[in-house]
Amino acid sequence: MSGSLGDVQGSLAALYENLQTLVLLLFTDPTQLSYGQAFVLVGVSVLLVATVVWTFFGRQNGTMVFINAVLRTFGTGQTKTGAGFTPGKVYVYGPPSVKAIPSLFPFSMKLETYLRMADIPYQPVHVWSTQGPKVCAYTSCNGKIPWIEYNGEAMGDSGLILEFLNKEKDVDLNQSLSEADKAVSRAFTKMVEESTYWGLVQSRYMDNYGKLHDLFELPWTVMFLVRSVGQREIRQMMRGHGIGRHSKEEIEGIMEKDLKAISSFLGAKPYLMGDEPTEVDAAVFGQLSEIVWTAPDSYLHRIVTVDYPNLLVYCNRIKDRYWSDWDQLTKKSKKDK
Amino acid sequence: MGVGRSGNLGAQVAKGKVTRHASRSNMANCNCFFCLPSPSEGNSWKSTALCLLGGAALASASIVFVSRIWEKFRQKNTVYPEDTVVLHQFQRAKHVPSLSPFCLKLETFLRMHNIPYMTILDSPLSSKGKMPWIQFNQSRVEDATFSVMFLSETFHIEVNGMSGSVTSQQKAMSRAVVSLVEESLYWTVAYCRWVDHVDQTRAELPYDGVLKFVVPWMMAGIILREMYAHGIGKNSREELYRIMEGDLKALSDLLGEQSFILGERPCEADCSLFGVLAQIMWTLPGTRAEALVKGEYINLANYCIRMRELFWPDWSRIVTEKH
């Protein structure tokens, strides 16, 4: 036992001694370093830097920082850093349109639908990154897509953006609602964004993993990186949320009940709260549009089209009224249905 | 290390003169940390310390392991009465029957529908690592939400707990309210309790000694991490309180002058709401949450007291702090 222990100690010490001599050599006479030694030095320093980054940004964030960096280098669109923005104009940062839908992120669809309902002109800027153009502290930018820029200031989180724009542009889509109705509105918004949303995430990123490439339309090298790292991230997020602990069947059960609730509450009404659309319609359409148009052949699509068809009718109603340029944005080819 | 002893180590390396530590004859002369003398060579404090540390680690690991196995064995072989729901949950707390809103929700639901049940306090966690969970005859259901669904089916209760005619609209609203309470308000209250007012929370915990400090410290980390993954944790403290206020206002507006959140008959949404509101009412003294519920949205406070009198007449006997 002491023999092998001695050997281990010996080799560890030898390693340490080697590294030490290499570092010394680097500082005293770098030209003497062979390529192998230089490679080892570079490897060790990369490891050190990676450990530091990992420690500071935490296990979750470190990977997201990495993904963001990758996406930002490959992303398109110019950001309105500093000068060059029109005051009073809303710049909406989000992913570019794909064949399936104008935006792959439900909260982007929600935000843009709201802007269209409220008649607030905006300019979409297509990027893939989740942070603002300026160096804003990670937490205050919320790290979410979509984010907007208004008068040079970046702002994240669709809920907060809506509140801000309501005040700034003097808009209130909910003005015809009673206090109790507003409460119901809030409850349904929460349900669709905190519960139904995760079922969509599960379906898109876990169950229909293979279809992601076609859906996202990114260069396959980027897609490969995002897929291999992204799935683990999402699984961790879902576990942290709590829903990740449920089995696949249990999640499907939750989704079924959520969609049934929306359908029952909608009934035969044109919009959720009555004859005119309100903020909750933007939120619900944001999530449902993803189900209807980006998740064909999934159980979610079946629920929305076959089990509770009033949801499909509702989605088409909003699409026809507020997204008349849908086909232009998605550049549908003639053979798509 | 060798550096101290030979000045120009670099030059020596380049000339191939310095040999490595691998040979044991070198080790005998070396004073560096890695060259630990083997235990047979005498009483180095380092080797004794390492042995003790290793021994202690091994001993504690085996104690924990054995006690876990024993607990599982005992659980499996305990026979519970038939047709009685066995509710596994945390210990009773000083001012509320349970510090967990979900445990309180489930127990209130059982009482609401007069389902016979017994509680196992201080139970091991479910296989998902959560509390509460139930056993009924041969079935085992985890998670409060699924437990409610299971019980509704088994005992033929209308899914949202309302017997008699209930419109599908009301059922839908009930589900939305449950989401509001459990996915939004719950996290803001958890933040308030474990992160913002952890000192008061410590006084509420039913533990003594070291646990009184370890548990809040662990919980704060867990809650923050879960909130961040959920998404709500990315908000600042002020924004979280704004969300809490918005949620409480919505619930207060919805409740209005009614007896229960959706009318004159109680339902699952009432159980969820009571689970969270009870924490605000009685375990968060001096916080903004309590001020909101007992102040501006006082109909929620009255509602809470009403629920307590209806479904928990033995409240004062159950909570551990006797007056």
XYZ file of C-alpha atoms in Angstrom:
660
model
C 0.000 0.000 0.000
C 2.717 2.417 0.904
C 4.509 1.559 -2.306
C 1.690 2.671 -4.602
C 0.947 5.661 -2.390
C 4.568 6.619 -2.664
C 4.339 6.346 -6.441
C 1.269 8.542 -6.573
C 2.909 11.084 -4.340
C 5.975 10.848 -6.468
C 4.170 11.437 -9.743
C 2.059 14.275 -8.320
C 5.161 15.937 -7.046
C 6.833 15.337 -10.383
C 3.920 16.983 -12.184
C 4.054 19.980 -9.911
C 7.792 20.228 -10.359
C 7.415 20.019 -14.145
C 4.830 22.765 -14.253
C 6.967 24.926 -12.073
C 9.983 24.533 -14.329
C 7.852 25.304 -17.378
C 6.504 28.507 -15.863
C 9.990 29.537 -14.843
C 11.228 28.827 -18.334
C 8.417 30.944 -19.750
C 9.527 33.908 -17.718
C 13.269 33.486 -18.024
C 13.887 32.146 -21.498
C 10.700 31.542 -23.515
C 12.491 30.717 -26.718
C 13.693 27.516 -25.095
C 10.148 26.163 -24.760
C 9.269 23.339 -27.078
C 5.857 23.252 -28.743
C 4.655 20.505 -26.425
C 5.548 22.478 -23.336
C 3.916 25.609 -24.705
C 0.776 23.625 -25.426
C 0.696 22.318 -21.866
C 1.106 25.836 -20.483
C -1.706 27.156 -22.659
C -3.923 24.248 -21.618
C -3.339 24.847 -17.925
C -4.012 28.580 -18.183
C -7.243 27.980 -20.126
C -8.321 25.571 -17.394
C -7.586 28.171 -14.737
C -9.547 30.875 -16.556
C -12.459 28.513 -17.131
C -12.531 27.614 -13.428
C -12.592 31.276 -12.472
C -15.422 32.024 -14.904
C -17.343 28.979 -13.715
C -16.924 29.931 -10.064
C -18.063 33.487 -10.522
C -20.916 32.962 -12.890
C -22.138 29.779 -11.316
C -22.869 26.521 -13.004
C -26.027 27.671 -14.704
C -24.993 31.101 -15.756
C -21.560 30.144 -16.940
C -22.971 28.009 -19.705
C -25.557 30.622 -20.651
C -22.833 33.270 -20.836
C -20.983 30.977 -23.199
C -24.053 30.311 -25.344
C -24.817 34.017 -25.473
C -21.284 34.797 -26.591
C -21.532 32.211 -29.358
C -24.922 33.431 -30.503
C -23.876 37.048 -30.456
C -20.920 36.418 -32.756
C -23.144 34.592 -35.209
C -26.176 36.822 -34.752
C -27.298 39.275 -37.355
C -28.662 42.785 -37.139
C -27.148 45.997 -35.970
C -27.737 47.156 -32.409
C -28.479 50.761 -31.650
C -25.570 51.417 -29.362
C -25.244 54.988 -28.225
C -26.162 57.513 -30.915
C -28.268 56.622 -33.907
C -31.633 55.934 -32.277
C -34.799 57.881 -32.872
C -36.142 59.233 -29.579
C -39.549 57.862 -28.683
C -39.172 54.874 -30.959
C -39.396 51.343 -29.607
C -36.713 48.956 -30.828
C -37.642 45.354 -30.162
C -34.744 42.937 -30.003
C -35.603 39.376 -30.777
C -34.687 36.418 -32.967
C -35.212 36.629 -36.713
C -38.375 35.280 -38.300
C -38.464 31.721 -39.488
C -40.698 29.931 -41.969
C -42.989 28.690 -39.233
C -43.698 31.853 -37.310
C -42.591 35.506 -37.047
C -40.853 34.790 -33.752
C -39.839 31.531 -32.125
C -40.064 32.897 -28.602
C -43.550 33.091 -27.098
C -42.756 36.227 -25.125
C -41.612 37.955 -28.321
C -44.913 37.074 -29.951
C -46.706 38.404 -26.877
C -44.808 41.687 -26.915
C -45.241 42.307 -30.617
C -48.931 41.387 -30.530
C -49.403 43.842 -27.663
C -47.601 46.591 -29.595
C -49.827 45.951 -32.587
C -52.962 45.921 -30.457
C -51.961 49.184 -28.814
C -50.994 50.755 -32.138
C -47.462 51.494 -30.970
C -45.107 51.561 -33.959
C -41.925 49.620 -33.386
C -38.855 48.473 -35.212
C -37.744 44.884 -34.845
C -34.005 44.291 -34.593
C -33.014 40.706 -35.156
C -30.399 39.376 -32.780
C -29.969 36.124 -30.975
C -28.304 37.363 -27.803
C -30.135 37.819 -24.543
C -28.238 40.796 -23.182
C -28.435 44.473 -23.955
C -26.044 46.158 -26.339
C -24.410 48.132 -23.573
C -22.652 46.578 -20.658
C -25.609 46.303 -18.326
C -25.382 44.293 -15.132
C -26.559 40.771 -15.811
C -29.428 40.871 -13.354
C -30.901 44.189 -14.351
C -31.159 43.179 -17.983
C -33.019 40.100 -16.786
C -31.294 38.007 -19.383
C -34.531 37.426 -21.247
C -35.649 37.650 -24.807
C -37.313 39.847 -25.919
C -35.829 43.057 -24.695
C -36.399 46.556 -25.978
C -34.422 49.692 -26.349
C -36.192 52.973 -25.790
C -34.391 56.315 -25.866
C -31.100 54.498 -25.534
C -32.122 52.509 -22.445
C -32.356 48.722 -22.513
C -35.164 46.922 -20.706
C -36.003 43.230 -20.311
C -38.958 41.065 -19.217
C -42.098 41.353 -21.310
C -44.302 42.027 -18.260
C -42.197 44.962 -17.122
C -41.926 46.272 -20.672
C -45.722 46.265 -20.980
C -46.099 48.179 -17.721
C -43.506 50.703 -18.795
C -44.964 51.258 -22.254
C -48.470 51.549 -20.822
C -47.297 54.469 -18.728
C -45.032 55.994 -21.348
C -47.394 55.844 -24.283
C -50.550 56.330 -22.204
C -52.070 53.044 -23.312
C -54.490 50.839 -21.413
C -55.876 47.836 -23.198
C -57.625 46.808 -19.981
C -59.549 50.004 -19.411
C -62.954 48.496 -20.053
C -62.445 45.786 -17.413
C -63.748 45.823 -13.849
C -61.316 45.217 -10.986
C -62.487 41.634 -10.638
C -62.039 41.085 -14.374
C -58.543 42.499 -14.207
C -57.829 40.010 -11.442
C -59.045 37.113 -13.578
C -56.957 38.516 -16.420
C -53.872 38.478 -14.238
C -54.581 34.924 -13.103
C -54.853 33.626 -16.662
C -51.712 35.477 -17.710
C -49.808 33.863 -14.865
C -51.181 30.451 -15.673
C -50.263 30.593 -19.340
C -46.808 32.028 -18.698
C -45.756 30.040 -15.644
C -47.414 26.728 -16.294
C -48.390 26.236 -19.929
C -45.118 27.788 -21.082
C -43.056 24.998 -19.538
C -45.089 22.335 -21.274
C -44.222 24.029 -24.536
C -40.548 24.113 -23.536
C -40.661 20.419 -22.673
C -42.325 19.566 -25.975
C -40.046 21.664 -28.130
C -36.644 21.160 -26.551
C -36.968 17.705 -25.035
C -39.534 15.663 -26.919
C -39.089 17.101 -30.407
C -35.375 17.621 -30.147
C -34.750 16.344 -33.633
C -36.913 19.006 -35.246
C -35.066 21.917 -33.667
C -32.668 22.340 -36.538
C -35.426 22.781 -39.099
C -37.314 25.066 -36.791
C -34.527 27.418 -35.870
C -32.848 27.746 -39.280
C -29.441 28.542 -37.789
C -26.161 27.384 -39.331
C -25.674 23.816 -38.257
C -22.413 24.482 -36.418
C -24.151 26.937 -34.091
C -27.136 24.638 -33.764
C -24.891 21.796 -32.710
C -23.402 23.864 -29.890
C -26.759 25.187 -28.739
C -28.326 21.749 -28.814
C -25.621 19.928 -26.937
C -25.343 22.502 -24.167
C -28.861 23.913 -24.281
C -30.718 20.736 -23.453
C -28.861 20.254 -20.212
C -29.451 23.894 -19.266
C -33.152 23.566 -19.917
C -33.407 20.380 -17.926
C -31.755 22.121 -14.975
C -34.076 25.093 -15.307
C -37.094 22.859 -15.366
C -35.907 20.980 -12.328
C -35.350 24.263 -10.540
C -38.831 25.383 -11.497
C -40.283 22.191 -10.107
C -42.024 21.005 -13.206
C -38.917 19.137 -14.290
C -39.504 16.640 -11.512
C -42.729 15.454 -13.069
C -42.866 12.625 -15.523
C -43.673 13.241 -19.153
C -47.255 11.982 -18.665
C -47.784 14.250 -15.697
C -46.624 17.281 -17.667
C -48.943 16.332 -20.505
C -51.774 16.096 -17.971
C -50.996 19.580 -16.681
C -50.939 20.987 -20.210
C -54.243 19.364 -21.045
C -55.867 20.894 -17.983
C -54.411 24.337 -18.678
C -55.569 24.363 -22.288
C -58.963 23.049 -21.245
C -59.258 25.902 -18.758
C -58.455 28.495 -21.400
C -60.895 26.932 -23.814
C -63.688 26.732 -21.215
C -63.168 30.290 -20.154
C -63.091 31.521 -23.739
C -66.232 29.626 -24.667
C -67.887 31.245 -27.648
C -66.546 34.731 -26.963
C -64.357 36.356 -29.612
C -61.705 37.268 -27.045
C -60.955 36.044 -23.534
C -62.531 38.921 -21.653
C -65.315 39.812 -24.072
C -65.731 41.431 -27.431
C -62.524 43.381 -27.541
C -58.968 42.123 -27.068
C -57.121 42.935 -23.867
C -53.603 42.347 -22.551
C -54.322 38.767 -21.540
C -55.111 37.987 -25.182
C -51.595 39.062 -26.165
C -50.142 36.796 -23.474
C -52.286 33.796 -24.366
C -51.773 34.261 -28.105
C -48.020 34.457 -27.482
C -48.003 30.936 -26.056
C -50.743 29.400 -28.200
C -49.316 30.674 -31.472
C -46.170 28.682 -30.794
C -48.252 25.580 -30.224
C -50.362 26.058 -33.325
C -47.632 26.955 -35.791
C -44.342 25.524 -34.525
C -45.406 22.226 -33.000
C -47.104 20.195 -35.709
C -47.585 16.493 -34.950
C -47.252 17.054 -31.222
C -49.876 16.213 -28.615
C -50.182 19.945 -27.918
C -51.196 20.632 -31.495
C -53.807 17.902 -31.278
C -55.282 19.386 -28.110
C -55.540 22.848 -29.634
C -56.958 21.791 -32.989
C -58.979 18.662 -32.273
C -59.915 18.637 -28.596
C -60.597 22.327 -28.086
C -60.963 23.804 -31.573
C -62.221 27.147 -30.301
C -58.584 27.811 -29.416
C -57.526 27.394 -33.053
C -60.314 29.707 -34.185
C -59.237 32.240 -31.569
C -55.605 32.118 -32.714
C -56.555 32.595 -36.344
C -58.785 35.506 -35.405
C -55.912 37.331 -33.719
C -53.511 36.432 -36.503
C -55.835 37.789 -39.183
C -56.558 40.983 -37.299
C -53.099 41.926 -36.016
C -50.643 39.938 -38.106
C -51.796 40.645 -41.642
C -48.136 40.755 -42.700
C -47.520 37.239 -41.334
C -46.844 35.718 -44.739
C -44.449 38.504 -45.681
C -42.529 38.095 -42.432
C -42.217 34.353 -42.681
C -41.513 34.437 -46.427
C -43.739 31.494 -46.964
C -42.989 29.582 -50.116
C -45.916 28.761 -52.367
C -45.947 25.098 -51.476
C -46.501 25.628 -47.730
C -50.081 25.287 -46.602
C 10.535 23.141 -2.720
C 13.633 22.959 -4.779
C 13.283 26.595 -5.777
C 14.412 27.859 -2.423
C 17.496 25.799 -2.463
C 18.799 26.271 -5.961
C 18.752 29.763 -7.364
C 18.741 29.298 -11.111
C 16.476 26.340 -11.485
C 15.627 27.331 -15.007
C 19.195 27.085 -16.112
C 19.563 23.777 -14.384
C 16.493 22.363 -16.099
C 17.725 23.520 -19.452
C 20.985 21.746 -18.826
C 19.120 18.578 -17.830
C 20.668 18.477 -14.436
C 17.712 18.473 -12.027
C 16.125 15.101 -11.546
C 12.494 14.478 -10.692
C 10.850 13.467 -7.462
C 9.836 10.092 -8.744
C 12.850 8.409 -7.339
C 12.401 7.587 -3.722
C 15.918 8.472 -2.702
C 15.187 12.107 -3.567
C 12.003 12.099 -1.544
C 13.792 11.316 1.657
C 15.589 14.653 1.453
C 12.661 16.695 0.260
C 10.680 18.953 2.589
C 7.815 19.739 0.271
C 4.226 19.020 1.265
C 3.771 16.207 -1.178
C 6.526 14.130 0.270
C 4.534 12.799 3.216
C 6.342 10.155 5.159
C 4.434 6.886 5.103
C 2.648 5.981 8.339
C 5.197 3.354 9.229
C 7.939 5.936 9.295
C 6.900 7.653 12.463
C 4.347 10.068 13.877
C 3.969 12.824 11.378
C 1.011 14.945 12.381
C -0.035 15.173 8.773
C -0.589 11.468 8.337
C -2.463 11.148 11.644
C -4.660 14.077 10.747
C -5.436 12.577 7.345
C -6.301 9.228 8.888
C -8.590 10.801 11.455
C -10.299 12.935 8.823
C -10.807 9.984 6.522
C -12.099 7.868 9.375
C -14.545 10.533 10.508
C -15.834 11.068 6.972
C -16.304 7.342 6.467
C -18.031 6.933 9.823
C -20.516 9.768 9.270
C -21.263 8.624 5.728
C -22.022 5.113 6.922
C -24.225 6.361 9.777
C -26.296 8.463 7.362
C -26.475 5.605 4.881
C -27.552 3.035 7.442
C -30.167 5.294 9.023
C -31.651 5.993 5.595
C -31.914 2.300 4.779
C -33.427 1.640 8.193
C -35.982 4.401 7.727
C -37.030 3.082 4.313
C -37.288 -0.438 5.715
C -39.426 0.748 8.590
C -41.696 2.701 6.241
C -42.211 -0.260 3.977
C -43.138 -2.559 6.791
C -45.494 -0.218 8.584
C -49.087 -1.174 8.000
C -51.480 1.699 7.783
C -55.234 1.463 8.405
C -57.321 0.803 5.329
C -59.195 3.529 3.500
C -57.341 6.199 5.377
C -55.182 8.713 3.629
C -51.697 8.828 5.124
C -50.399 12.359 4.803
C -46.628 12.726 5.014
C -45.491 16.224 5.879
C -43.155 18.377 7.913
C -43.353 18.998 11.652
C -45.946 21.278 13.151
C -44.834 24.872 13.508
C -45.316 27.468 16.206
C -48.091 29.546 14.698
C -49.349 27.530 11.748
C -49.974 23.803 11.270
C -47.278 23.741 8.608
C -44.679 26.148 7.315
C -45.109 24.701 3.837
C -48.029 26.228 1.911
C -48.452 23.000 -0.046
C -48.706 20.803 3.037
C -51.245 23.212 4.488
C -53.159 23.255 1.199
C -53.422 19.487 1.052
C -54.439 19.080 4.674
C -57.071 21.816 4.330
C -58.398 20.015 1.251
C -58.697 16.754 3.204
C -60.594 18.509 5.978
C -62.767 20.420 3.533
C -64.138 17.182 2.115
C -64.127 15.185 5.362
C -61.702 12.634 3.974
C -60.397 10.389 6.770
C -56.682 10.892 7.147
C -53.731 10.552 9.488
C -50.529 12.564 9.480
C -46.981 11.339 9.672
C -44.911 14.256 10.853
C -41.232 14.570 10.082
C -41.527 12.051 7.298
C -38.827 11.341 4.722
C -39.187 13.256 1.488
C -40.961 11.777 -1.516
C -39.023 10.220 -4.361
C -39.050 13.610 -6.092
C -37.514 15.150 -3.007
C -40.586 17.154 -2.073
C -43.261 17.358 0.545
C -46.169 16.585 0.953
C -46.995 13.165 -0.371
C -49.723 10.719 0.438
C -50.377 7.029 0.663
C -53.789 5.512 0.271
C -54.231 1.761 0.551
C -51.714 0.580 -2.015
C -51.283 3.826 -3.916
C -48.663 6.463 -3.388
C -49.050 9.943 -4.826
C -46.512 12.712 -4.711
C -46.967 16.452 -5.113
C -49.916 18.331 -3.657
C -51.495 19.038 -7.047
C -51.525 15.427 -8.163
C -52.675 14.346 -4.718
C -55.690 16.623 -5.037
C -56.462 15.168 -8.470
C -56.092 11.627 -7.149
C -58.319 12.303 -4.144
C -60.928 14.006 -6.289
C -61.146 10.908 -8.452
C -61.036 8.396 -5.617
C -63.617 10.147 -3.490
C -65.724 11.369 -6.398
C -65.361 15.026 -5.662
C -65.982 17.529 -8.430
C -62.509 18.222 -9.767
C -62.186 21.615 -8.216
C -63.918 20.597 -5.052
C -67.221 22.258 -5.681
C -70.151 19.917 -5.470
C -73.336 20.688 -7.248
C -73.509 22.567 -10.460
C -70.472 24.506 -11.359
C -69.906 26.061 -14.717
C -66.881 25.180 -16.790
C -66.049 28.877 -16.665
C -65.738 28.687 -12.889
C -63.608 25.574 -13.096
C -61.329 27.372 -15.539
C -61.082 30.381 -13.255
C -60.275 28.122 -10.336
C -57.326 26.674 -12.227
C -56.077 30.124 -13.205
C -56.291 31.323 -9.589
C -54.349 28.271 -8.414
C -51.620 29.163 -10.940
C -51.534 32.737 -9.717
C -51.145 31.645 -6.119
C -48.744 28.737 -6.576
C -46.552 29.984 -9.420
C -46.334 33.655 -8.614
C -47.423 34.704 -5.126
C -45.815 31.653 -3.538
C -42.335 32.606 -4.787
C -42.587 36.196 -3.613
C -43.606 34.969 -0.161
C -40.799 32.396 -0.149
C -38.375 35.179 -0.990
C -39.785 37.358 1.763
C -39.487 34.554 4.289
C -36.154 32.914 3.480
C -34.149 35.734 1.966
C -35.493 39.020 3.193
C -36.616 38.295 6.744
C -34.585 35.264 7.591
C -34.046 36.339 11.213
C -37.736 36.345 12.011
C -38.115 33.059 10.168
C -35.441 31.511 12.317
C -37.564 32.214 15.373
C -40.496 30.445 13.717
C -38.675 27.234 12.936
C -39.462 24.235 15.140
C -35.792 23.278 15.366
C -33.205 23.930 18.043
C -29.492 24.412 18.090
C -27.420 24.061 14.956
C -30.379 23.222 12.706
C -31.846 26.637 13.437
C -28.991 28.138 11.464
C -28.247 25.457 8.917
C -31.802 25.085 7.624
C -32.432 28.777 6.769
C -29.029 29.009 5.155
C -29.743 25.971 2.987
C -33.267 27.092 2.178
C -32.147 30.543 1.062
C -29.748 28.981 -1.423
C -32.317 26.501 -2.690
C -35.063 29.102 -3.006
C -32.861 31.569 -4.850
C -31.633 28.928 -7.239
C -35.140 27.636 -7.933
C -36.479 31.128 -8.399
C -33.734 31.928 -10.866
C -34.468 28.788 -12.880
C -38.171 29.592 -12.729
C -37.514 33.032 -14.152
C -39.080 35.034 -11.382
C -35.747 35.190 -9.572
C -34.306 37.420 -12.244
C -36.337 40.308 -10.871
C -34.906 42.705 -8.348
C -36.188 42.837 -4.788
C -38.402 45.838 -5.502
C -39.880 44.175 -8.548
C -40.654 41.028 -6.560
C -42.567 43.063 -4.005
C -44.407 44.792 -6.822
C -45.435 41.404 -8.162
C -46.546 40.371 -4.660
C -48.633 43.508 -4.298
C -50.156 43.042 -7.753
C -51.067 39.444 -6.971
C -52.582 40.312 -3.590
C -54.588 43.114 -5.138
C -55.914 40.801 -7.836
C -56.921 38.190 -5.248
C -58.542 40.817 -3.073
C -60.508 42.211 -6.020
C -61.600 38.758 -7.040
C -62.690 37.856 -3.504
C -64.581 41.094 -2.964
C -67.402 40.565 -0.509
C -67.797 36.862 -1.220
C -67.242 34.149 1.334
C -64.828 32.220 -0.869
C -62.628 33.148 -3.760
C -65.044 32.005 -6.448
C -68.375 32.462 -4.766
C -70.231 31.000 -1.863
C -68.760 27.513 -2.102
C -65.145 26.599 -1.307
C -62.918 24.895 -3.854
C -59.324 23.845 -4.474
C -58.327 27.443 -5.175
C -59.346 28.304 -1.619
C -57.047 25.620 -0.258
C -54.108 26.966 -2.282
C -54.857 30.514 -1.272
C -55.251 29.672 2.390
C -51.966 27.729 2.313
C -50.046 30.829 1.260
C -52.078 33.494 3.075
C -51.760 31.681 6.399
C -47.989 32.013 6.105
C -48.317 35.746 5.514
C -50.814 36.208 8.332
C -49.076 34.299 11.063
C -45.430 33.628 10.231
C -44.195 36.889 8.763
C -44.679 39.522 11.435
C -43.566 43.015 10.553
C -43.076 42.348 6.863
C -44.526 44.182 3.909
C -46.526 41.104 3.009
C -48.295 41.111 6.371
C -48.896 44.857 6.165
C -50.588 44.454 2.797
C -52.825 41.575 3.838
C -53.854 43.109 7.159
C -54.082 46.610 5.780
C -55.078 47.501 2.292
C -56.408 44.055 1.386
C -58.035 43.316 4.695
C -60.771 41.225 3.096
C -58.020 38.645 2.563
C -57.216 38.684 6.291
C -60.876 38.215 7.196
C -61.103 35.420 4.640
C -58.126 33.734 6.255
C -59.713 33.839 9.686
C -62.946 32.518 8.222
C -61.159 29.560 6.603
C -59.346 28.832 9.841
C -62.568 28.780 11.875
C -64.336 26.613 9.300
C -61.708 23.961 8.642
C -59.300 24.205 11.555
C -61.354 24.472 14.745
C -58.540 22.615 16.538
C -55.920 25.098 15.305
C -54.818 26.225 18.734
C -54.279 22.626 19.810
C -52.259 21.758 16.711
C -49.784 24.621 16.580
C -46.897 24.170 18.930
C -46.978 27.589 20.535
C -49.638 27.393 23.176
C -51.066 30.612 24.533
